[in-house]
PDB file of N, CA and C in Angstrom:
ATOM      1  N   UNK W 120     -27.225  -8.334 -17.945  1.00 91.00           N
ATOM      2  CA  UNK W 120     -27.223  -6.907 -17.651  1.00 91.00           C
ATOM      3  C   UNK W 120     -27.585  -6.127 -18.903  1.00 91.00           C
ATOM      4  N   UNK W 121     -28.397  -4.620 -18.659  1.00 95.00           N
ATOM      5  CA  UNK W 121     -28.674  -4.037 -19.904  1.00 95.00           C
ATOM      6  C   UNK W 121     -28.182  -3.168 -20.095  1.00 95.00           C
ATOM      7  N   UNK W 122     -27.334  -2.404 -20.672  1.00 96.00           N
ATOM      8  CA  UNK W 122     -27.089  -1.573 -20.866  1.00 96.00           C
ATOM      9  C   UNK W 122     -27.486  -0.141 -21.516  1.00 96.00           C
ATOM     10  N   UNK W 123     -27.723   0.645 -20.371  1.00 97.00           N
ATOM     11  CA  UNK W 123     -28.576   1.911 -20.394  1.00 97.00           C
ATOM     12  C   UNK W 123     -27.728   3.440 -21.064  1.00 97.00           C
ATOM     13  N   UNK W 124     -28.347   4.145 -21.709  1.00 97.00           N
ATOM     14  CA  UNK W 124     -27.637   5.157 -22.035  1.00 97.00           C
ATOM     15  C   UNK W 124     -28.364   6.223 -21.034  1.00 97.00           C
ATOM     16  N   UNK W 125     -27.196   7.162 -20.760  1.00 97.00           N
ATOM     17  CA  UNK W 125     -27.741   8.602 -19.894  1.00 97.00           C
ATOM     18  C   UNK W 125     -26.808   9.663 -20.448  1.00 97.00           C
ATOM     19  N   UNK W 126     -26.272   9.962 -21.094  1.00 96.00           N
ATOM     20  CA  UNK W 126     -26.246  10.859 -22.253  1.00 96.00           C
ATOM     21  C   UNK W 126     -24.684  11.184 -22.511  1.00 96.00           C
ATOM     22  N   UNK W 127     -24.409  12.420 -23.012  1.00 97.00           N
ATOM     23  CA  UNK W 127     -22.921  12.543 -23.252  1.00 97.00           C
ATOM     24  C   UNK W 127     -22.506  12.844 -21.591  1.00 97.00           C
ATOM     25  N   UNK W 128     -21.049  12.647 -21.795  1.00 96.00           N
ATOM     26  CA  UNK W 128     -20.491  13.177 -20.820  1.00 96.00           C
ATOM     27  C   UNK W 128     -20.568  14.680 -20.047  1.00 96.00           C
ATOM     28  N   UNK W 129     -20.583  15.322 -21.193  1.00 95.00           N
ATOM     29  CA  UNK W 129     -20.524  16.820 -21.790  1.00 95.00           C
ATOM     30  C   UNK W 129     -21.696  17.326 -21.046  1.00 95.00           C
ATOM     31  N   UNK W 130     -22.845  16.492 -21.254  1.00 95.00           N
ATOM     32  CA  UNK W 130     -23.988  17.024 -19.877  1.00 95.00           C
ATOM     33  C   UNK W 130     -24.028  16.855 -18.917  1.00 95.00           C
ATOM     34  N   UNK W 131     -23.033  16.298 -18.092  1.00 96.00           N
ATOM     35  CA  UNK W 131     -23.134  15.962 -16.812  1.00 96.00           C
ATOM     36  C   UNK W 131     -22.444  16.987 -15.882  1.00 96.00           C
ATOM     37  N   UNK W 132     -22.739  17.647 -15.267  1.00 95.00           N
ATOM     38  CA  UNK W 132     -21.852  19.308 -14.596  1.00 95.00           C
ATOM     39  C   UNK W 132     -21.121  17.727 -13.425  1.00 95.00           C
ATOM     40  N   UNK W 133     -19.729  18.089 -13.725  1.00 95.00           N
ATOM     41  CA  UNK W 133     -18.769  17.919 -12.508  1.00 95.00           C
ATOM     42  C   UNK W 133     -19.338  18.354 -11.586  1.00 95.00           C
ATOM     43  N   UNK W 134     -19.449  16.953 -10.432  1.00 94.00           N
ATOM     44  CA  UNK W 134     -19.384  16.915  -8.470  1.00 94.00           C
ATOM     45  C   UNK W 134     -20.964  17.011  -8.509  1.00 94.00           C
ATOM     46  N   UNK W 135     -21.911  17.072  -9.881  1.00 95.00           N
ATOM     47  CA  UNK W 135     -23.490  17.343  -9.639  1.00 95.00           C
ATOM     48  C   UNK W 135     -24.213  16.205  -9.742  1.00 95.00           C
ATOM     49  N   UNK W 136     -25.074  15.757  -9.413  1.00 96.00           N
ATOM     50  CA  UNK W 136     -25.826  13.948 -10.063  1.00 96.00           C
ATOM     51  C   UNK W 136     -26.979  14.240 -10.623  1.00 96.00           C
ATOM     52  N   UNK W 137     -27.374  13.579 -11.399  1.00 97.00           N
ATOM     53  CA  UNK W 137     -28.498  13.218 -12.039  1.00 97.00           C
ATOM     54  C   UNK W 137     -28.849  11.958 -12.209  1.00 97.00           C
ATOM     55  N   UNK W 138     -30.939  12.630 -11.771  1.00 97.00           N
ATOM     56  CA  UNK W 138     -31.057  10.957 -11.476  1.00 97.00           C
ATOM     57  C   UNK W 138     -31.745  10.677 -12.947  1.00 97.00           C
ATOM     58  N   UNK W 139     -31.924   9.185 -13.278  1.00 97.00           N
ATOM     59  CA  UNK W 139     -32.027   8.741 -14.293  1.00 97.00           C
ATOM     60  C   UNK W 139     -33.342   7.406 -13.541  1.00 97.00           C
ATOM     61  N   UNK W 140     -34.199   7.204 -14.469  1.00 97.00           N
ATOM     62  CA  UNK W 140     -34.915   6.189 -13.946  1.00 97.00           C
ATOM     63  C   UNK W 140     -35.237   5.099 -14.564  1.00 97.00           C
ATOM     64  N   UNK W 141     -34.947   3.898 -14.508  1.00 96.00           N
ATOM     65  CA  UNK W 141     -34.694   2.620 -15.416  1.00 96.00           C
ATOM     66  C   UNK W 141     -35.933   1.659 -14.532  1.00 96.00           C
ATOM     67  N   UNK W 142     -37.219   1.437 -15.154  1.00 94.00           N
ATOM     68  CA  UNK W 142     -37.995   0.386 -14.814  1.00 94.00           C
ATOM     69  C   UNK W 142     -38.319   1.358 -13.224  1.00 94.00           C
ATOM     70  N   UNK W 143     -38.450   0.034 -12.057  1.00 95.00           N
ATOM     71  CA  UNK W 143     -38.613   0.460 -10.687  1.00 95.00           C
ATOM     72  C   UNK W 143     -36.970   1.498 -10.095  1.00 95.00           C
ATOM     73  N   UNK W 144     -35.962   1.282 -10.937  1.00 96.00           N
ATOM     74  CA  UNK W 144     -35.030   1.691 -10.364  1.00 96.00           C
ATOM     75  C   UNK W 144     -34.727   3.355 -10.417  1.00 96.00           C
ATOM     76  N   UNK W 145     -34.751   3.941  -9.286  1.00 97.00           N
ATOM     77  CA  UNK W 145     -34.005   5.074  -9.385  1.00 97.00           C
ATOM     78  C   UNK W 145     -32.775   5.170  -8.844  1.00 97.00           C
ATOM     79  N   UNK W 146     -31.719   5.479 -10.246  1.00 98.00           N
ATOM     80  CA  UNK W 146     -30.158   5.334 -10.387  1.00 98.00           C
ATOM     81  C   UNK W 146     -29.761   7.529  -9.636  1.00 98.00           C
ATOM     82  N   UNK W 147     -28.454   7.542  -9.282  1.00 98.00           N
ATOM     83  CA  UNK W 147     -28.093   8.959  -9.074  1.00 98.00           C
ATOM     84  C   UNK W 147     -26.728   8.482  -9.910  1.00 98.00           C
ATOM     85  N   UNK W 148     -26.349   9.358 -10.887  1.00 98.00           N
ATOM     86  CA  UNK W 148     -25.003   9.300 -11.713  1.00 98.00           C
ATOM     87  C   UNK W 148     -24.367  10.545 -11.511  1.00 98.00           C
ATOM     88  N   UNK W 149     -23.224  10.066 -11.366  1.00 98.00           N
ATOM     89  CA  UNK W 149     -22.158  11.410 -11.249  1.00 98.00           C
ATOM     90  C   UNK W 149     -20.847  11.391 -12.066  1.00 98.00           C
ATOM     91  N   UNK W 150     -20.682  12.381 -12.262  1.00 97.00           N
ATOM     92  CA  UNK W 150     -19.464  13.042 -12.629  1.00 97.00           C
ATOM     93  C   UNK W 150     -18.103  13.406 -11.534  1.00 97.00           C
ATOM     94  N   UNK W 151     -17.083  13.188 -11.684  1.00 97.00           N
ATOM     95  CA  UNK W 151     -16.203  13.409 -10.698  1.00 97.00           C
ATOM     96  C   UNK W 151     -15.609  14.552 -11.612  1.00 97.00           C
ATOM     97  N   UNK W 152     -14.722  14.926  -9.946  1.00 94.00           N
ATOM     98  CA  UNK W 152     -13.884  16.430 -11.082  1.00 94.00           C
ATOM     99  C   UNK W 152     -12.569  15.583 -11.647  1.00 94.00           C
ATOM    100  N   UNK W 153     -12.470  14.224 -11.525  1.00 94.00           N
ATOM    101  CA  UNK W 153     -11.640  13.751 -12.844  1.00 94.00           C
ATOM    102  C   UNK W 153     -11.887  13.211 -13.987  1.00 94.00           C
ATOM    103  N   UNK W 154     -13.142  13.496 -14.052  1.00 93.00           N
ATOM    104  CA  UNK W 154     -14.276  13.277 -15.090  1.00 93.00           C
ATOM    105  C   UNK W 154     -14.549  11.560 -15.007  1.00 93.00           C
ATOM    106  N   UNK W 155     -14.186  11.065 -14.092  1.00 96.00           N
ATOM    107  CA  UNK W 155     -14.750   9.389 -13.570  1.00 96.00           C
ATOM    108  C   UNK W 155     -16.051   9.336 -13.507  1.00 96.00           C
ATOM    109  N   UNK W 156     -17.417   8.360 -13.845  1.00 98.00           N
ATOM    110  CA  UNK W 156     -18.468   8.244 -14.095  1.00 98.00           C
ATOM    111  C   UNK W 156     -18.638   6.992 -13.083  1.00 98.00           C
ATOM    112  N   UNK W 157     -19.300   7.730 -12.024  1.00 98.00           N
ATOM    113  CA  UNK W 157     -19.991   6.822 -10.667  1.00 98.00           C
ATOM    114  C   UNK W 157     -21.444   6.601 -10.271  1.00 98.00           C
ATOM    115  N   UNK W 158     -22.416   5.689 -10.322  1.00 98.00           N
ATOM    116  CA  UNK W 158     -23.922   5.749 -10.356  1.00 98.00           C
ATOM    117  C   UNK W 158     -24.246   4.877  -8.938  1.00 98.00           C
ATOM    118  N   UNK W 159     -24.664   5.301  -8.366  1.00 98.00           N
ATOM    119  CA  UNK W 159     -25.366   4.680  -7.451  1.00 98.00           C
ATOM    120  C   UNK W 159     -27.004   4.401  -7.392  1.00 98.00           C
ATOM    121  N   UNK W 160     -27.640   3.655  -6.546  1.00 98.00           N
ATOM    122  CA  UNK W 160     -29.139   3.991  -6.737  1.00 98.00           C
ATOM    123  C   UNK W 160     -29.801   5.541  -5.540  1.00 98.00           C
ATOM    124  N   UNK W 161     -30.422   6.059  -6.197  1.00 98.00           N
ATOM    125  CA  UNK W 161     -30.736   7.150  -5.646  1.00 98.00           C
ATOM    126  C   UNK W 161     -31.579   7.590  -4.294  1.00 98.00           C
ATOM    127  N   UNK W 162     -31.326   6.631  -3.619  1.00 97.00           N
ATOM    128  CA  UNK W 162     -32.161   6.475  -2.632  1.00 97.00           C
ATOM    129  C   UNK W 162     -31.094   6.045  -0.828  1.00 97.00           C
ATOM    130  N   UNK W 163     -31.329   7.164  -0.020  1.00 96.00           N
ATOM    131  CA  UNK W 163     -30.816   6.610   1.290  1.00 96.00           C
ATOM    132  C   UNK W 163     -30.827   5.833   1.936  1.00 96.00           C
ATOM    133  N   UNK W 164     -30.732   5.335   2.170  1.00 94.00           N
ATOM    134  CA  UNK W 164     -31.181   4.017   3.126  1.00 94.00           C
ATOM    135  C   UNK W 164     -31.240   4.415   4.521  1.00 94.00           C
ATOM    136  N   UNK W 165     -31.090   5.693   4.798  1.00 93.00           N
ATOM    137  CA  UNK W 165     -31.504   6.691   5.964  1.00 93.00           C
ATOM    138  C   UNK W 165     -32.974   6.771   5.973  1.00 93.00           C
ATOM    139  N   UNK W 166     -33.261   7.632   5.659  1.00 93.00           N
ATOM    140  CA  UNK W 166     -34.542   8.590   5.317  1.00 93.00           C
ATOM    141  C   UNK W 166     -34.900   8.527   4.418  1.00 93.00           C
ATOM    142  N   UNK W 167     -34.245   8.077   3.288  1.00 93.00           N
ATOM    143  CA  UNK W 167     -34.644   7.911   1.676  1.00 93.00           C
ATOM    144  C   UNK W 167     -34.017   8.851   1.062  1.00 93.00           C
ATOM    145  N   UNK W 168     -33.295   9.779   1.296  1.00 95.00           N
ATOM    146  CA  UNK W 168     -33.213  11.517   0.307  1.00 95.00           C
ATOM    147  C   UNK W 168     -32.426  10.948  -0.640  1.00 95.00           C
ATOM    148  N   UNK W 169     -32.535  11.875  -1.336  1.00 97.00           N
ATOM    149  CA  UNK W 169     -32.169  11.372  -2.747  1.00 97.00           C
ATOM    150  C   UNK W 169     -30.941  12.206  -2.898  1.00 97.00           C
ATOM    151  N   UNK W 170     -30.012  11.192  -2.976  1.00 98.00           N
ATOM    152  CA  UNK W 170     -28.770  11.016  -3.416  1.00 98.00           C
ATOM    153  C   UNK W 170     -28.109  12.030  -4.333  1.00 98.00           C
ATOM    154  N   UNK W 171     -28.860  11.890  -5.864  1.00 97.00           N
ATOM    155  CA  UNK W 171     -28.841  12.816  -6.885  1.00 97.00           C
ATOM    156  C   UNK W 171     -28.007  14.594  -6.292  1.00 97.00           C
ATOM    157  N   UNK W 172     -29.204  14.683  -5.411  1.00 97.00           N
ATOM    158  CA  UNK W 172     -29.421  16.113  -4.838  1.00 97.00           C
ATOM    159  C   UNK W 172     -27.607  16.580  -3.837  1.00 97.00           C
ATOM    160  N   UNK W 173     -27.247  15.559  -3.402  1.00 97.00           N
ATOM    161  CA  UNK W 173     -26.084  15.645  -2.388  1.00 97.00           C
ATOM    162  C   UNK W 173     -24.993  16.122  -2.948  1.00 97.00           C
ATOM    163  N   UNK W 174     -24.433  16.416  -2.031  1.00 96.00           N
ATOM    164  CA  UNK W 174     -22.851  17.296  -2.190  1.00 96.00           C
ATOM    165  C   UNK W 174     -22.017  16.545  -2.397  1.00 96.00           C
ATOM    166  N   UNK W 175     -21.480  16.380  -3.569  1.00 96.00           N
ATOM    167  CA  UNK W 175     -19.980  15.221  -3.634  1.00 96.00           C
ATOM    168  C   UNK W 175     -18.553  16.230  -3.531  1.00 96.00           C
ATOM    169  N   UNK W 176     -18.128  14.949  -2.921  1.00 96.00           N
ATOM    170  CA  UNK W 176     -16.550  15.713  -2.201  1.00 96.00           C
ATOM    171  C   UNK W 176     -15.622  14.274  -2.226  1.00 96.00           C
ATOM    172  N   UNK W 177     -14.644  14.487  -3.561  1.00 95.00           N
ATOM    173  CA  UNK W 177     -14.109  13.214  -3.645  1.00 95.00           C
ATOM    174  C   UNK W 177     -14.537  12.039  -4.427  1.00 95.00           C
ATOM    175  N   UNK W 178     -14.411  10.594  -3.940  1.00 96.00           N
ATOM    176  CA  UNK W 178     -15.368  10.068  -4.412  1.00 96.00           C
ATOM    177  C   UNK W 178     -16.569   9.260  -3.448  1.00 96.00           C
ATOM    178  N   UNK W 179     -16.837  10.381  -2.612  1.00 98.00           N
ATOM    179  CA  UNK W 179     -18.517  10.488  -1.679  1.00 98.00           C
ATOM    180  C   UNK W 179     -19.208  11.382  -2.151  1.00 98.00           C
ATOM    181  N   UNK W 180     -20.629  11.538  -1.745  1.00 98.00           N
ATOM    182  CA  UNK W 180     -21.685  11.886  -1.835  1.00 98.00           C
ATOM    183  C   UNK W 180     -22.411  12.237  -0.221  1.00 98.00           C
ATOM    184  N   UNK W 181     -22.904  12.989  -0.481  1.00 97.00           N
ATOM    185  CA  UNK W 181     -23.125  13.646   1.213  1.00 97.00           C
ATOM    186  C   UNK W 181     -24.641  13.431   0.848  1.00 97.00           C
ATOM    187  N   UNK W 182     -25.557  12.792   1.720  1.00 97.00           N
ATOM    188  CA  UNK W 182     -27.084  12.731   1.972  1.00 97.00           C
ATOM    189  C   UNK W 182     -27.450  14.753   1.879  1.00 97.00           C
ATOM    190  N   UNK W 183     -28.596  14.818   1.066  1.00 96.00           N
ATOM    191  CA  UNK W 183     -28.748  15.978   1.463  1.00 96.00           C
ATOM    192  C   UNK W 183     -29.997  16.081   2.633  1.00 96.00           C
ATOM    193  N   UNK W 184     -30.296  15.189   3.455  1.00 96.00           N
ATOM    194  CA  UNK W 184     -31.339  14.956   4.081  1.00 96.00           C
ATOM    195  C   UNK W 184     -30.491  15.146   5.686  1.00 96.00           C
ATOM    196  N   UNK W 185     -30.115  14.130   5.940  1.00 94.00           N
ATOM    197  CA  UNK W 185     -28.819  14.300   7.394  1.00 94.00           C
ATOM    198  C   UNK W 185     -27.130  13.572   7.059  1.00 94.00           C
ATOM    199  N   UNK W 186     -26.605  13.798   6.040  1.00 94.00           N
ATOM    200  CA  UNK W 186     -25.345  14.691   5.817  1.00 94.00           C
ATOM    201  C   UNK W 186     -24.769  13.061   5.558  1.00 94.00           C
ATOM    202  N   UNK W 187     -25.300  11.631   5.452  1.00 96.00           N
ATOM    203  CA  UNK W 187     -24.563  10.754   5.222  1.00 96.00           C
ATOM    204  C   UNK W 187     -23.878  10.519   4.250  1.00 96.00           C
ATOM    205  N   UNK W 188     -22.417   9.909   4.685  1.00 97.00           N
ATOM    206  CA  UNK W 188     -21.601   9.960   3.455  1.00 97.00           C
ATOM    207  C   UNK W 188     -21.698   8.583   2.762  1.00 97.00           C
ATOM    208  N   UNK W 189     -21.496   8.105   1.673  1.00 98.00           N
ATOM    209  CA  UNK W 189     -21.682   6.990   1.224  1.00 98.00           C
ATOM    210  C   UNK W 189     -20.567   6.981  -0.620  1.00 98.00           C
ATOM    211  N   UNK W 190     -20.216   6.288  -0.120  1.00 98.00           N
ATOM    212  CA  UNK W 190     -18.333   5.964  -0.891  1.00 98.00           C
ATOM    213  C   UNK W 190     -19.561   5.403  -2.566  1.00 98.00           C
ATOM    214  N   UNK W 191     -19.191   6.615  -3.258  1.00 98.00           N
ATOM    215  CA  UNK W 191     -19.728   6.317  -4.779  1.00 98.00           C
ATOM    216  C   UNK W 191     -19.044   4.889  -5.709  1.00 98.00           C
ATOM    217  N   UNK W 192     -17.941   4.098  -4.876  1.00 98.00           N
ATOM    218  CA  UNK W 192     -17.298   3.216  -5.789  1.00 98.00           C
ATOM    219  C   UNK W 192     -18.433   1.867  -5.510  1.00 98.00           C
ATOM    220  N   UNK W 193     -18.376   1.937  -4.194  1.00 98.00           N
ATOM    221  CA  UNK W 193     -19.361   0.314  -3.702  1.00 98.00           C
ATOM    222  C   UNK W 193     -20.634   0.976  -2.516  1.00 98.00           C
ATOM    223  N   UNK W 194     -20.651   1.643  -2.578  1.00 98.00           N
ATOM    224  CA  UNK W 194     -22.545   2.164  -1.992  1.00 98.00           C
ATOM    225  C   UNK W 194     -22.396   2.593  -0.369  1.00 98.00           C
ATOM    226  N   UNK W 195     -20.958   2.136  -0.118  1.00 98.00           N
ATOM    227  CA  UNK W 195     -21.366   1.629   1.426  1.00 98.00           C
ATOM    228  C   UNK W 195     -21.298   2.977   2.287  1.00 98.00           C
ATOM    229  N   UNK W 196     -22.305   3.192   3.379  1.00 97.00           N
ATOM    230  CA  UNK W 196     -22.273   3.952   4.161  1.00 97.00           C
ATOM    231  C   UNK W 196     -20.945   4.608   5.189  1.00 97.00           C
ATOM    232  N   UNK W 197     -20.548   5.192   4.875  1.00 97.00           N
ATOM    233  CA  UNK W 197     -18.952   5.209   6.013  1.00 97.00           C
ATOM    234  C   UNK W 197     -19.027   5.293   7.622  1.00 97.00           C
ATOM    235  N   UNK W 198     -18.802   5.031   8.027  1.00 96.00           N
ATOM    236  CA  UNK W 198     -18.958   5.163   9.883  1.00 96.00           C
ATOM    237  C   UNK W 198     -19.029   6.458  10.008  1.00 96.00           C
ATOM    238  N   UNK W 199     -19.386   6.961  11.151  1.00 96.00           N
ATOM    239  CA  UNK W 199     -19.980   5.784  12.693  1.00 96.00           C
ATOM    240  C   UNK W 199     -21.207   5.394  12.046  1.00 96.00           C
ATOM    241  N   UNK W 200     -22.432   5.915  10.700  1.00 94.00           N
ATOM    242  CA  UNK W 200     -23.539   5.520  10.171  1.00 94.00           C
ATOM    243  C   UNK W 200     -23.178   4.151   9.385  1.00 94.00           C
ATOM    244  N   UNK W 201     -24.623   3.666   8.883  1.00 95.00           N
ATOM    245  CA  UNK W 201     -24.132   1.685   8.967  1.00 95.00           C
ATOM    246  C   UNK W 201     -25.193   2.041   7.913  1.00 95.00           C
ATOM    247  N   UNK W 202     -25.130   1.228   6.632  1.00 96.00           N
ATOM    248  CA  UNK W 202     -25.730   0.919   5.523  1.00 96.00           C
ATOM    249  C   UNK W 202     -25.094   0.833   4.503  1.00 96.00           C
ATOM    250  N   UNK W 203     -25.828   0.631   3.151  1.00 97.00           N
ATOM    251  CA  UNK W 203     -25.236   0.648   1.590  1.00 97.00           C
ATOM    252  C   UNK W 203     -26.352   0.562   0.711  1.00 97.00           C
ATOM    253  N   UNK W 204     -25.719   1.199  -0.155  1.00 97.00           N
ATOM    254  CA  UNK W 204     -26.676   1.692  -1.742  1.00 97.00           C
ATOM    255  C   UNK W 204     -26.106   0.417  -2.434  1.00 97.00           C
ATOM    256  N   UNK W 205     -27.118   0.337  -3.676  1.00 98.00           N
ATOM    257  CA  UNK W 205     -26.245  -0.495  -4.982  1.00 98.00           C
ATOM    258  C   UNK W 205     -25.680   0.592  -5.562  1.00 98.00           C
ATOM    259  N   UNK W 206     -24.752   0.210  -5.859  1.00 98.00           N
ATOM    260  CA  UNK W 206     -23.422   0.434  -6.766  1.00 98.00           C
ATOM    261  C   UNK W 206     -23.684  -0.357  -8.246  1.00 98.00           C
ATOM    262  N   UNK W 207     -23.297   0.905  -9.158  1.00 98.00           N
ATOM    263  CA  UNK W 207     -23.873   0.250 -10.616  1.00 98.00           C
ATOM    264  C   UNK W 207     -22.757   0.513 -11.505  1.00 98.00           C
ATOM    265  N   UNK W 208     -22.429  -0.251 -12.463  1.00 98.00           N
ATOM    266  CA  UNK W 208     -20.869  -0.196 -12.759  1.00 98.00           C
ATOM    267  C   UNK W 208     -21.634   0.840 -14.123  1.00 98.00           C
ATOM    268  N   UNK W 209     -20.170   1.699 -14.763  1.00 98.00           N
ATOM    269  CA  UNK W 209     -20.511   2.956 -15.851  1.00 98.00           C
ATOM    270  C   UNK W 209     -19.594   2.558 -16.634  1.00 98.00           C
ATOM    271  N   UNK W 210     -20.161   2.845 -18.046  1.00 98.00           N
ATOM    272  CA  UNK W 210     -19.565   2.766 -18.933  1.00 98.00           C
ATOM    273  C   UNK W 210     -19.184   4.124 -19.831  1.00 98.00           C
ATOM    274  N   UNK W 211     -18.220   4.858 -20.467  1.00 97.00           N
ATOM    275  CA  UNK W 211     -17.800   5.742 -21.074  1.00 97.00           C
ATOM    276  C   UNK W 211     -16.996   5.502 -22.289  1.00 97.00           C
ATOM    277  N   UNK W 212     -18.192   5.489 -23.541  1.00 97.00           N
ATOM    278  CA  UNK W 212     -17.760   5.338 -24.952  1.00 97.00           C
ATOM    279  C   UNK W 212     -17.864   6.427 -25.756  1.00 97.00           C
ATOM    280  N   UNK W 213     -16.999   7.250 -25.983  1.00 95.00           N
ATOM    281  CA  UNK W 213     -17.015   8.026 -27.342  1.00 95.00           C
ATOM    282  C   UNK W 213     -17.990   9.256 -27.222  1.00 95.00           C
ATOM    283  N   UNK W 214     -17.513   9.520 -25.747  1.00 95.00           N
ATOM    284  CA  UNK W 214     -18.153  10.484 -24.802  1.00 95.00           C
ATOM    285  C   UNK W 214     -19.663  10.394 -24.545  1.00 95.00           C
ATOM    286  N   UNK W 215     -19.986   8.817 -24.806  1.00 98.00           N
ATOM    287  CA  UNK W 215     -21.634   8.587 -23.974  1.00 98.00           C
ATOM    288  C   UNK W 215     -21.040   8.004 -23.267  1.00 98.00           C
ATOM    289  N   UNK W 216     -22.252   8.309 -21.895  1.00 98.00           N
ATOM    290  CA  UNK W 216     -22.217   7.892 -20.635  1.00 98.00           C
ATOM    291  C   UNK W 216     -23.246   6.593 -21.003  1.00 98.00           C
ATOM    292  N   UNK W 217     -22.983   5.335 -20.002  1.00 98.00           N
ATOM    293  CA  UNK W 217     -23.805   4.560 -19.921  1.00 98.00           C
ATOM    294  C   UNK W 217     -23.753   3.790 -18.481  1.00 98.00           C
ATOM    295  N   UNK W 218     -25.091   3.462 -18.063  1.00 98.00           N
ATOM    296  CA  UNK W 218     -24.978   2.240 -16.447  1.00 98.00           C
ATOM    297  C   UNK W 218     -25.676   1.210 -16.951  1.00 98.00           C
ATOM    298  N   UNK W 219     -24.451   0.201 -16.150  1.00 97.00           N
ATOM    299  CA  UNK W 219     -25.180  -1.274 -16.668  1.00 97.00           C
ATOM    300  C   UNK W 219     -26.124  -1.577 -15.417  1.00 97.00           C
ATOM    301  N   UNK W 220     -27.090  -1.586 -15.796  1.00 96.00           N
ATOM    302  CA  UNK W 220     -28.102  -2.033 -15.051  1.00 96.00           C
ATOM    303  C   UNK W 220     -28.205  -4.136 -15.396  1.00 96.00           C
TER     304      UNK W 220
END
């Protein structure tokens, strides 16, 4: 695994994502309002919308395309909708953010 930097903590606005792009991968990283650091890959497995863009409430993420929720710890789509994102584990050192890719 490599370990990627995506910047201080300090830039990341709480409940907002930013996407980050590593090789073919587009990652969505978030900030929680307990300042917890959650990355998923940025892409629906709906429609594709990008993740990044969605409303987090908790620790979900709302599709901003048709409203799917998908649990930021392990990717997975929540019912009655059926799918899953990768889930990318975060690292938080000395107020850098990092995803191990």
């Amino acid at each position: 695994m490599e370990k990627i930097l995506v910047g201080q903590l300090a830039e990341l606005a709480p409940r907002m994502g930013k996407e980050i792009i590593v090789g073919e991968q587009k990652i969505a990283v978030f900030r929680l309002s307990d300042n917890r650091v959650k990355a998923i890959e940025n892409v629906c497995p709906h429609k594709q919308g990008p993740l990044a863009e969605g409303t987090v409430s908790g620790e979900y993420v709302f599709c901003p395309l048709h409203d799917y929720k998908i649990n930021l710890n392990d990717g997975q789509v929540q019912e009655p909708d059926e799918g899953c994102v990768r889930a990318y584990e975060t690292i938080v050192e000395e107020d850098l953010v990092y995803v191990m890719v």
